[in-house]
Every structure is written in structure tokens, then in C-alpha cells.
Amino acid sequence: MTDIKSLTLTELERETERLGEKKFRAKQIYSWLHEKLADDFNRMTNLPGELREKLKQEYELTRLTLVQTQLSKLDGTCKFLFRLADGNVIESVLMKYRHGNSVCVSSQVGCRMGCRFCASTLEGLERGLKPSEMLDQIYQIQKWSGERVHNVVVMGTGEPLDNYDALLRFIELLTCEGGLHISQRNVTVSTCGIVPRMRQLADEKLQITLALSLHASSQEKRKSLMPVANKYSLPEVIDACRYYFEQTGRRITFEYSLVGGLNDTKEDADRLAALVKSLNCHVNLIPVNPIKERDYVQSEKQAIVNFKNNLEKSGINVTIRREMGRDIDGACGQLRKSYIDAEK
Ligand code: SAH
């Protein structure tokens, strides 16, 4: 059965035509799905009963089931564990900032990128998420909280550029006027650095922010943390970032997780500054969130501050990411991993 929540408005218009219905019905259905966030064809009360029956027979309506929430007492960050129709579970996060609510969505069930410090990759990749499954994380969270979602970051489990077509469709549906209509500028996609896909994304000329997970300023150190670095060298990755900026005019965000004694020295900072200096960019420092399966530790508080100061001295825009939800399974993939372990 066709997944109706993954269809664009134009495709839906073709579908209603095929069903022998008037074109305006497509807009109504689209609005029920993506604006009023209906989970059930029965709720679509301005459609004739006969059409609702037809829709039930012809289409699958994707809806995630909430399994568990974890609310941080520190800052109101909330983690959500959702079950998909095929029984897999995924996680999403709601973060409340002064400038609005931000949702971090997963793009895949598991991940095959193998970054050493990341919990999402420990069980490998199960499958990519459908556009509707990415969207419904936001829809269910908006309904749960009763508050509008302003920003979306694709930084949950999975490598979004390893699920490219679904990702693009997700962005189209998310930013479409007839749906939640989130501005492209309020959407960030984070990648470990799949170079050809980064270039392809640049050519789409969207106004979304591209975040690159850098984590090291030398090829050797990056390879020790991220297997993807065996495939694409640092200069290639940086070139792709430059290309993204040239094509879109959007400033690149570099994510850099600080690991104690591994990538947090003055030499690391100076090399990082030299690497990104010629780019219009922003560096986001993230104290690594230790996972029990690996023995990486956070950098000392002072080392983090020194690292930031060193970058600033070289004229780099840099922030230390405020750690949110440290009292819940905050790191990427930790909640899902502990749930799967418990199920076993
Ligand atoms: N696959 C994409 C998006 C998902 S990960 C990517 O690699 O960018 C989102 C960010 O969290 C990435 O920068 C990732 O490297 C980082 N991350 C994952 N696990 C982490 C951990 N335990 N501590 C700190 N950062 C982590």
C-alpha cells in the first residue's frame, strides 16, 4: 500500500484524480495530514464518507507509537522512544530554547557509519526511515507538547545523507506551505561527511544549514574516530563544505566533540583553525558524551575553555554546546540502545 504521508501535494493531486475525485480534495487531505496532524482517516470530517473509505483501502497512514518518554529535570529536554509499524524503535529529542522548540529527529533505524564514540552505530544499520516516519517524529512531539516546533535538526540516529531521497522528500514536506511550513533556514542536516552526497545536496540549492561532524583536525586522528574518513580525506571534505557555501550562501557548522587527551590539545586547536579559517563557518564544540561500550572520556573543563580561546584567537566563530538532558540518556542513540538491551 502507498504511504500517503510521504506524498507531496502534487503527487496527492494525481492520486485524487486517479480515484476520480476533484483536485481540491488533495489540498484537504494534505492539510489533515500535515497541518492538523490527523492520525486517522475518520477524523477527516470534511471529506465524504465514501472517499474516506476509499482512502482507508488504498493507503497506509504512518503513525508512530509512543513507547517511552524521559523528561530532564534540569532543563526540560525530553527524549521520546517511538515504535514503527514494523516493530523497530527509534528515538527523538525535544529541546526547549529561548528562541523556540527544537526537535532532533532520527533518519535511520541504526547506522552503518561506525563512529567510535557513538551509541547509534553499535548495532549496525537496520534500514532507512521513510519520509513519513521522519515527519511523524515531529508531528507526535508537537501534539504531545501542545507547542509549535520551530527548528528541526537531523542529528538523531542515522546518517541522513545515507538515506538521501527520503531526506529530501522529508525536507520538502516539512517546509511546504500546506504543512507545518517550517522555514528551510530552521532546518539543519548533520553529516559525518559523505562527500559526493554533500555536493549533490549543495546542487539542490536549499536554504538549510549543513553541519559537518569533523571531530579531528588531522586525517590520522579523524580516521581513528570515524571510519568514513578512510573513504574521504579531510581536504576533500573541507572542499565539499566550501562548495556547499558557494552554492547556497549558507554558513557551514562544524561539530567537534572534545575527547579527553585525544583531540583537545593546543596543537589540535591550531590545526583546526588553519583548516577552517578560509571558510565562512561556525564551530560547535561538544564535550563528548561517554558511552559505556567505549572508554572515551570528556575533556577537562579547563581544556575545553582553552580550546575555545585558542580558536577565538585565530578569529574563528565558536560556541561550546550547552549540554542538555545530561540526567537522561542524552547522547545519540543511548535511549534506544538501553531499550533494545533490556528487551533482549
Ligand atoms: N550521522 C550524522 C548525524 C547523527 S550524529 C553525523 O554524523 O553528523 C549527530 C552528532 O552527534 C554528530 O556530530 C556525532 O558525531 C555526534 N555524537 C554522536 N555520539 C556522540 C557522543 N557520544 N558524544 C558527543 N557527540 C556525539
Short mmCIF file of C-alpha atoms and ligand atoms in Angstrom, two decimals:
data_model
loop_
_atom_site.label_atom_id
_atom_site.label_comp_id
_atom_site.label_asym_id
_atom_site.label_seq_id
_atom_site.Cartn_x
_atom_site.Cartn_y
_atom_site.Cartn_z
CA MET A 1 0.00 0.00 0.00
CA THR A 2 1.16 3.53 -0.76
CA ASP A 3 2.38 5.53 2.21
CA ILE A 4 0.10 8.57 1.96
CA LYS A 5 2.03 10.74 4.44
CA SER A 6 5.14 10.56 2.24
CA LEU A 7 3.37 12.02 -0.81
CA THR A 8 3.85 15.64 -1.89
CA LEU A 9 0.80 17.79 -2.62
CA THR A 10 1.36 17.44 -6.38
CA GLU A 11 1.51 13.66 -6.06
CA LEU A 12 -1.60 13.67 -3.92
CA GLU A 13 -3.41 15.68 -6.59
CA ARG A 14 -2.52 13.00 -9.12
CA GLU A 15 -3.81 10.34 -6.72
CA THR A 16 -7.17 12.07 -6.16
CA GLU A 17 -7.52 12.41 -9.92
CA ARG A 18 -6.82 8.70 -10.29
CA LEU A 19 -9.55 7.99 -7.73
CA GLY A 20 -11.95 10.10 -9.81
CA GLU A 21 -12.11 12.88 -7.21
CA LYS A 22 -11.91 16.65 -7.59
CA LYS A 23 -8.45 18.17 -7.31
CA PHE A 24 -9.29 20.32 -4.27
CA ARG A 25 -9.73 17.16 -2.22
CA ALA A 26 -5.95 16.71 -2.35
CA LYS A 27 -5.42 20.01 -0.51
CA GLN A 28 -7.93 18.99 2.12
CA ILE A 29 -6.27 15.63 2.67
CA TYR A 30 -2.82 17.21 2.73
CA SER A 31 -3.96 19.70 5.34
CA TRP A 32 -5.41 16.93 7.53
CA LEU A 33 -2.14 15.01 7.34
CA HIS A 34 0.45 17.77 7.62
CA GLU A 35 -1.28 20.74 9.27
CA LYS A 36 -3.95 19.30 11.53
CA LEU A 37 -1.77 16.23 12.09
CA ALA A 38 -4.61 13.71 11.83
CA ASP A 39 -3.66 10.11 12.60
CA ASP A 40 -6.87 8.62 11.30
CA PHE A 41 -8.86 8.95 8.07
CA ASN A 42 -12.05 9.06 10.19
CA ARG A 43 -11.03 12.43 11.54
CA MET A 44 -11.08 13.97 8.07
CA THR A 45 -14.64 15.17 8.57
CA ASN A 46 -14.89 17.49 5.56
CA LEU A 47 -14.35 14.54 3.20
CA PRO A 48 -17.33 12.48 2.02
CA GLY A 49 -17.62 9.17 3.88
CA GLU A 50 -17.21 7.29 0.63
CA LEU A 51 -13.84 8.95 -0.06
CA ARG A 52 -12.64 8.24 3.45
CA GLU A 53 -13.45 4.55 2.92
CA LYS A 54 -11.55 4.58 -0.37
CA LEU A 55 -8.53 6.15 1.30
CA LYS A 56 -8.56 3.51 4.04
CA GLN A 57 -8.48 0.77 1.44
CA GLU A 58 -5.81 2.29 -0.78
CA TYR A 59 -3.34 3.91 1.57
CA GLU A 60 -1.27 3.26 4.60
CA LEU A 61 -1.29 6.07 7.16
CA THR A 62 2.01 6.10 9.03
CA ARG A 63 1.73 6.83 12.72
CA LEU A 64 4.46 6.33 15.31
CA THR A 65 3.52 4.85 18.66
CA LEU A 66 4.98 6.50 21.72
CA VAL A 67 6.68 3.84 23.86
CA GLN A 68 8.51 5.90 26.44
CA THR A 69 9.44 9.46 27.37
CA GLN A 70 12.32 10.67 29.52
CA LEU A 71 11.99 14.21 30.81
CA SER A 72 15.05 16.06 32.12
CA LYS A 73 14.51 17.78 35.43
CA LEU A 74 17.46 20.02 34.65
CA ASP A 75 16.32 21.77 31.50
CA GLY A 76 13.03 20.31 30.24
CA THR A 77 14.70 18.36 27.44
CA CYS A 78 12.58 15.34 26.61
CA LYS A 79 13.59 12.12 24.88
CA PHE A 80 11.00 10.06 23.06
CA LEU A 81 11.14 6.43 22.10
CA PHE A 82 8.76 5.56 19.24
CA ARG A 83 7.75 2.23 17.78
CA LEU A 84 7.42 1.92 14.00
CA ALA A 85 4.84 -0.20 12.20
CA ASP A 86 7.43 -2.97 11.65
CA GLY A 87 8.28 -3.16 15.36
CA ASN A 88 11.59 -1.26 15.23
CA VAL A 89 12.15 1.53 17.75
CA ILE A 90 13.69 4.95 17.15
CA GLU A 91 14.38 7.96 19.33
CA SER A 92 13.84 11.70 19.01
CA VAL A 93 14.54 14.64 21.31
CA LEU A 94 12.65 17.84 22.13
CA MET A 95 14.84 20.71 23.32
CA LYS A 96 13.37 23.94 24.63
CA TYR A 97 15.37 27.06 23.91
CA ARG A 98 14.53 30.70 24.41
CA HIS A 99 14.27 31.09 20.65
CA GLY A 100 11.79 28.22 20.34
CA ASN A 101 11.34 24.49 20.41
CA SER A 102 13.79 22.33 18.55
CA VAL A 103 13.29 18.68 17.62
CA CYS A 104 16.15 16.32 16.84
CA VAL A 105 14.98 13.55 14.51
CA SER A 106 16.44 10.18 13.56
CA SER A 107 16.92 9.45 9.87
CA GLN A 108 17.61 5.70 10.04
CA VAL A 109 17.00 2.69 12.25
CA GLY A 110 20.56 2.23 13.46
CA CYS A 111 23.54 3.43 11.45
CA ARG A 112 26.38 1.88 9.44
CA MET A 113 28.91 4.71 9.72
CA GLY A 114 30.64 3.22 12.76
CA CYS A 115 31.84 6.39 14.54
CA ARG A 116 33.72 5.08 17.56
CA PHE A 117 32.14 7.26 20.26
CA CYS A 118 28.54 6.96 19.05
CA ALA A 119 25.92 4.63 20.56
CA SER A 120 23.68 4.70 17.46
CA THR A 121 26.04 2.63 15.39
CA LEU A 122 26.76 -0.22 17.84
CA GLU A 123 24.07 -2.49 16.36
CA GLY A 124 24.67 -1.50 12.73
CA LEU A 125 22.06 -0.36 10.22
CA GLU A 126 18.59 -1.88 10.09
CA ARG A 127 17.04 0.37 7.44
CA GLY A 128 16.46 3.96 6.37
CA LEU A 129 13.36 5.75 7.62
CA LYS A 130 10.55 6.72 5.26
CA PRO A 131 9.83 10.46 4.91
CA SER A 132 6.59 9.93 6.83
CA GLU A 133 8.47 8.26 9.69
CA MET A 134 10.83 11.22 9.93
CA LEU A 135 7.93 13.69 9.82
CA ASP A 136 5.81 11.87 12.34
CA GLN A 137 8.51 12.22 15.00
CA ILE A 138 7.90 15.97 14.81
CA TYR A 139 4.13 15.65 14.49
CA GLN A 140 3.78 13.38 17.52
CA ILE A 141 6.06 15.58 19.62
CA GLN A 142 4.16 18.73 18.65
CA LYS A 143 0.89 17.06 19.63
CA TRP A 144 2.36 15.68 22.86
CA SER A 145 3.72 19.07 23.94
CA GLY A 146 0.89 21.20 22.56
CA GLU A 147 3.54 23.67 21.39
CA ARG A 148 4.74 24.56 17.93
CA VAL A 149 8.08 23.17 16.75
CA HIS A 150 10.29 25.93 15.29
CA ASN A 151 13.55 24.20 14.48
CA VAL A 152 14.40 20.75 13.22
CA VAL A 153 17.83 19.18 13.38
CA VAL A 154 18.51 15.88 11.63
CA MET A 155 21.06 14.80 14.21
CA GLY A 156 19.45 11.76 15.76
CA THR A 157 20.30 8.16 14.96
CA GLY A 158 21.46 7.52 11.41
CA GLU A 159 23.36 9.22 8.62
CA PRO A 160 20.86 11.42 6.74
CA LEU A 161 22.94 11.51 3.54
CA ASP A 162 22.90 7.69 3.55
CA ASN A 163 19.10 7.99 3.17
CA TYR A 164 19.24 10.79 0.64
CA ASP A 165 15.99 10.57 -1.33
CA ALA A 166 13.88 10.14 1.80
CA LEU A 167 15.69 13.06 3.42
CA LEU A 168 14.95 15.42 0.53
CA ARG A 169 11.31 14.46 0.44
CA PHE A 170 11.11 14.90 4.22
CA ILE A 171 12.51 18.44 3.89
CA GLU A 172 10.08 19.26 1.10
CA LEU A 173 7.07 18.09 3.16
CA LEU A 174 8.30 19.75 6.34
CA THR A 175 8.84 23.15 4.74
CA CYS A 176 5.83 23.06 2.38
CA GLU A 177 3.30 25.85 2.77
CA GLY A 178 0.38 23.48 3.25
CA GLY A 179 2.06 21.64 6.14
CA LEU A 180 3.95 22.74 9.25
CA HIS A 181 5.68 25.23 6.94
CA ILE A 182 8.94 25.32 8.87
CA SER A 183 11.42 27.63 7.19
CA GLN A 184 14.32 25.91 5.42
CA ARG A 185 16.61 28.18 7.40
CA ASN A 186 15.38 26.50 10.57
CA VAL A 187 16.38 23.04 9.37
CA THR A 188 19.86 21.61 9.96
CA VAL A 189 21.19 18.39 8.47
CA SER A 190 24.24 16.87 10.12
CA THR A 191 26.55 14.54 8.23
CA CYS A 192 29.69 12.57 9.03
CA GLY A 193 30.97 13.70 5.63
CA ILE A 194 29.82 11.65 2.64
CA VAL A 195 31.46 13.90 0.06
CA PRO A 196 29.52 13.12 -3.15
CA ARG A 197 26.22 13.50 -1.30
CA MET A 198 27.30 16.80 0.24
CA ARG A 199 27.99 18.10 -3.25
CA GLN A 200 24.69 16.76 -4.51
CA LEU A 201 22.89 18.48 -1.62
CA ALA A 202 24.68 21.74 -2.46
CA ASP A 203 23.35 21.50 -6.01
CA GLU A 204 19.78 21.31 -4.68
CA LYS A 205 20.35 24.89 -3.55
CA LEU A 206 18.20 24.64 -0.46
CA GLN A 207 18.47 27.17 2.36
CA ILE A 208 19.03 24.54 5.04
CA THR A 209 22.13 24.52 7.26
CA LEU A 210 24.70 21.81 6.69
CA ALA A 211 26.56 20.65 9.77
CA LEU A 212 29.68 18.60 9.32
CA SER A 213 30.85 16.26 12.06
CA LEU A 214 34.56 16.96 11.98
CA HIS A 215 35.85 15.84 15.41
CA ALA A 216 39.52 15.95 14.42
CA SER A 217 41.84 18.24 12.52
CA SER A 218 44.28 15.63 11.25
CA GLN A 219 43.47 12.81 8.87
CA GLU A 220 45.05 10.22 11.20
CA LYS A 221 43.03 11.23 14.27
CA ARG A 222 39.86 11.53 12.25
CA LYS A 223 40.38 8.02 10.91
CA SER A 224 40.77 6.68 14.43
CA LEU A 225 37.38 8.16 15.40
CA MET A 226 35.39 7.91 12.17
CA PRO A 227 35.71 5.05 9.65
CA VAL A 228 34.17 7.30 6.96
CA ALA A 229 37.49 9.17 6.97
CA ASN A 230 39.08 6.14 5.31
CA LYS A 231 36.97 6.88 2.28
CA TYR A 232 37.14 10.69 2.10
CA SER A 233 40.17 12.74 3.08
CA LEU A 234 39.99 15.93 5.13
CA PRO A 235 40.81 18.23 2.18
CA GLU A 236 38.03 16.57 0.16
CA VAL A 237 35.53 17.06 2.97
CA ILE A 238 36.51 20.70 3.51
CA ASP A 239 36.29 21.32 -0.25
CA ALA A 240 32.76 19.91 -0.24
CA CYS A 241 31.88 22.30 2.61
CA ARG A 242 33.28 25.21 0.63
CA TYR A 243 31.23 24.10 -2.37
CA TYR A 244 28.10 23.95 -0.20
CA PHE A 245 28.65 27.54 0.90
CA GLU A 246 29.34 28.70 -2.66
CA GLN A 247 26.16 27.11 -3.98
CA THR A 248 23.82 28.09 -1.15
CA GLY A 249 25.35 31.05 0.67
CA ARG A 250 24.71 29.17 3.91
CA ARG A 251 27.38 29.23 6.61
CA ILE A 252 28.71 25.78 7.50
CA THR A 253 28.58 24.46 11.04
CA PHE A 254 31.44 22.23 12.14
CA GLU A 255 30.73 19.92 15.03
CA TYR A 256 33.71 18.96 17.11
CA SER A 257 33.27 16.53 20.00
CA LEU A 258 36.05 17.01 22.51
CA VAL A 259 37.52 13.77 23.78
CA GLY A 260 39.89 13.98 26.75
CA GLY A 261 43.54 13.53 25.72
CA LEU A 262 42.62 12.66 22.15
CA ASN A 263 41.69 15.76 20.18
CA ASP A 264 41.72 18.61 22.72
CA THR A 265 45.30 19.94 22.76
CA LYS A 266 46.55 23.36 21.63
CA GLU A 267 48.07 21.69 18.58
CA ASP A 268 44.64 20.23 17.70
CA ALA A 269 43.03 23.66 18.07
CA ASP A 270 45.66 25.45 15.97
CA ARG A 271 45.43 22.86 13.22
CA LEU A 272 41.62 23.11 13.31
CA ALA A 273 41.79 26.90 12.99
CA ALA A 274 44.11 26.62 9.98
CA LEU A 275 41.83 24.04 8.39
CA VAL A 276 38.60 26.04 8.56
CA LYS A 277 39.85 29.63 8.65
CA SER A 278 39.21 30.40 4.99
CA LEU A 279 35.59 29.21 5.26
CA ASN A 280 32.51 31.11 6.34
CA CYS A 281 31.76 28.84 9.25
CA HIS A 282 30.93 28.31 12.86
CA VAL A 283 32.48 25.70 15.15
CA ASN A 284 30.32 23.99 17.72
CA LEU A 285 32.31 22.28 20.48
CA ILE A 286 30.56 19.34 22.12
CA PRO A 287 32.06 17.73 25.22
CA VAL A 288 31.87 14.05 24.25
CA ASN A 289 29.10 12.18 25.99
CA PRO A 290 30.77 8.99 27.25
CA ILE A 291 29.04 5.69 26.45
CA LYS A 292 29.70 2.58 28.48
CA GLU A 293 30.75 0.49 25.47
CA ARG A 294 33.82 2.70 24.85
CA ASP A 295 36.41 4.25 27.11
CA TYR A 296 36.39 7.80 25.72
CA VAL A 297 36.23 10.47 28.42
CA GLN A 298 35.26 14.13 28.40
CA SER A 299 37.93 16.78 28.24
CA GLU A 300 38.70 18.67 31.44
CA LYS A 301 36.66 21.86 31.88
CA GLN A 302 39.81 23.95 31.53
CA ALA A 303 40.90 22.13 28.37
CA ILE A 304 37.53 22.90 26.80
CA VAL A 305 37.81 26.61 27.65
CA ASN A 306 41.41 26.74 26.39
CA PHE A 307 40.41 25.04 23.16
CA LYS A 308 37.68 27.62 22.60
CA ASN A 309 40.00 30.52 23.40
CA ASN A 310 42.62 29.20 21.01
CA LEU A 311 40.12 29.09 18.18
CA GLU A 312 38.83 32.57 19.01
CA LYS A 313 42.34 33.97 18.92
CA SER A 314 42.52 32.78 15.32
CA GLY A 315 39.27 34.57 14.54
CA ILE A 316 37.02 31.51 14.38
CA ASN A 317 33.35 31.74 15.42
CA VAL A 318 32.99 29.17 18.14
CA THR A 319 30.49 28.11 20.80
CA ILE A 320 30.50 25.37 23.37
CA ARG A 321 27.28 23.45 23.03
CA ARG A 322 25.21 23.69 26.15
CA GLU A 323 24.83 20.13 27.33
CA MET A 324 21.17 19.31 27.57
CA GLY A 325 19.47 16.39 29.23
CA ARG A 326 22.58 15.06 30.95
CA ASP A 327 20.38 13.39 33.56
CA ILE A 328 18.59 11.35 30.86
CA ASP A 329 20.15 9.11 28.22
CA GLY A 330 21.18 12.27 26.38
CA ALA A 331 23.72 11.03 23.87
CA CYS A 332 22.81 9.99 20.39
CA GLY A 333 21.25 6.54 20.41
CA GLN A 334 21.66 5.80 24.12
CA LEU A 335 17.97 5.53 25.00
CA ARG A 336 17.25 3.23 22.06
CA LYS A 337 20.30 1.11 22.85
CA SER A 338 19.36 0.63 26.50
CA TYR A 339 15.78 -0.23 25.48
CA ILE A 340 16.95 -2.83 22.95
CA ASP A 341 19.38 -4.31 25.50
CA ALA A 342 16.60 -4.59 28.07
CA GLU A 343 14.28 -6.28 25.55
CA LYS A 344 16.93 -8.92 24.89
N1 SAH B 1 25.29 10.87 11.16
C1 SAH B 1 25.20 12.28 11.34
C2 SAH B 1 24.11 12.74 12.29
C3 SAH B 1 23.92 11.98 13.59
S1 SAH B 1 25.05 12.23 14.91
C4 SAH B 1 26.55 12.85 11.73
O1 SAH B 1 27.48 12.08 11.89
O2 SAH B 1 26.67 14.06 11.81
C5 SAH B 1 24.88 13.87 15.49
C6 SAH B 1 26.15 14.42 16.11
O3 SAH B 1 26.40 13.85 17.42
C7 SAH B 1 27.39 14.12 15.29
O4 SAH B 1 28.24 15.23 15.29
C8 SAH B 1 28.01 12.98 16.09
O5 SAH B 1 29.36 12.82 15.78
C9 SAH B 1 27.72 13.41 17.50
N2 SAH B 1 27.82 12.36 18.52
C10 SAH B 1 27.42 11.09 18.46
N3 SAH B 1 27.65 10.43 19.59
C11 SAH B 1 28.22 11.32 20.43
C12 SAH B 1 28.72 11.25 21.76
N4 SAH B 1 28.66 10.13 22.46
N5 SAH B 1 29.23 12.38 22.29
C13 SAH B 1 29.29 13.52 21.59
N6 SAH B 1 28.84 13.66 20.33
C14 SAH B 1 28.32 12.56 19.74
#
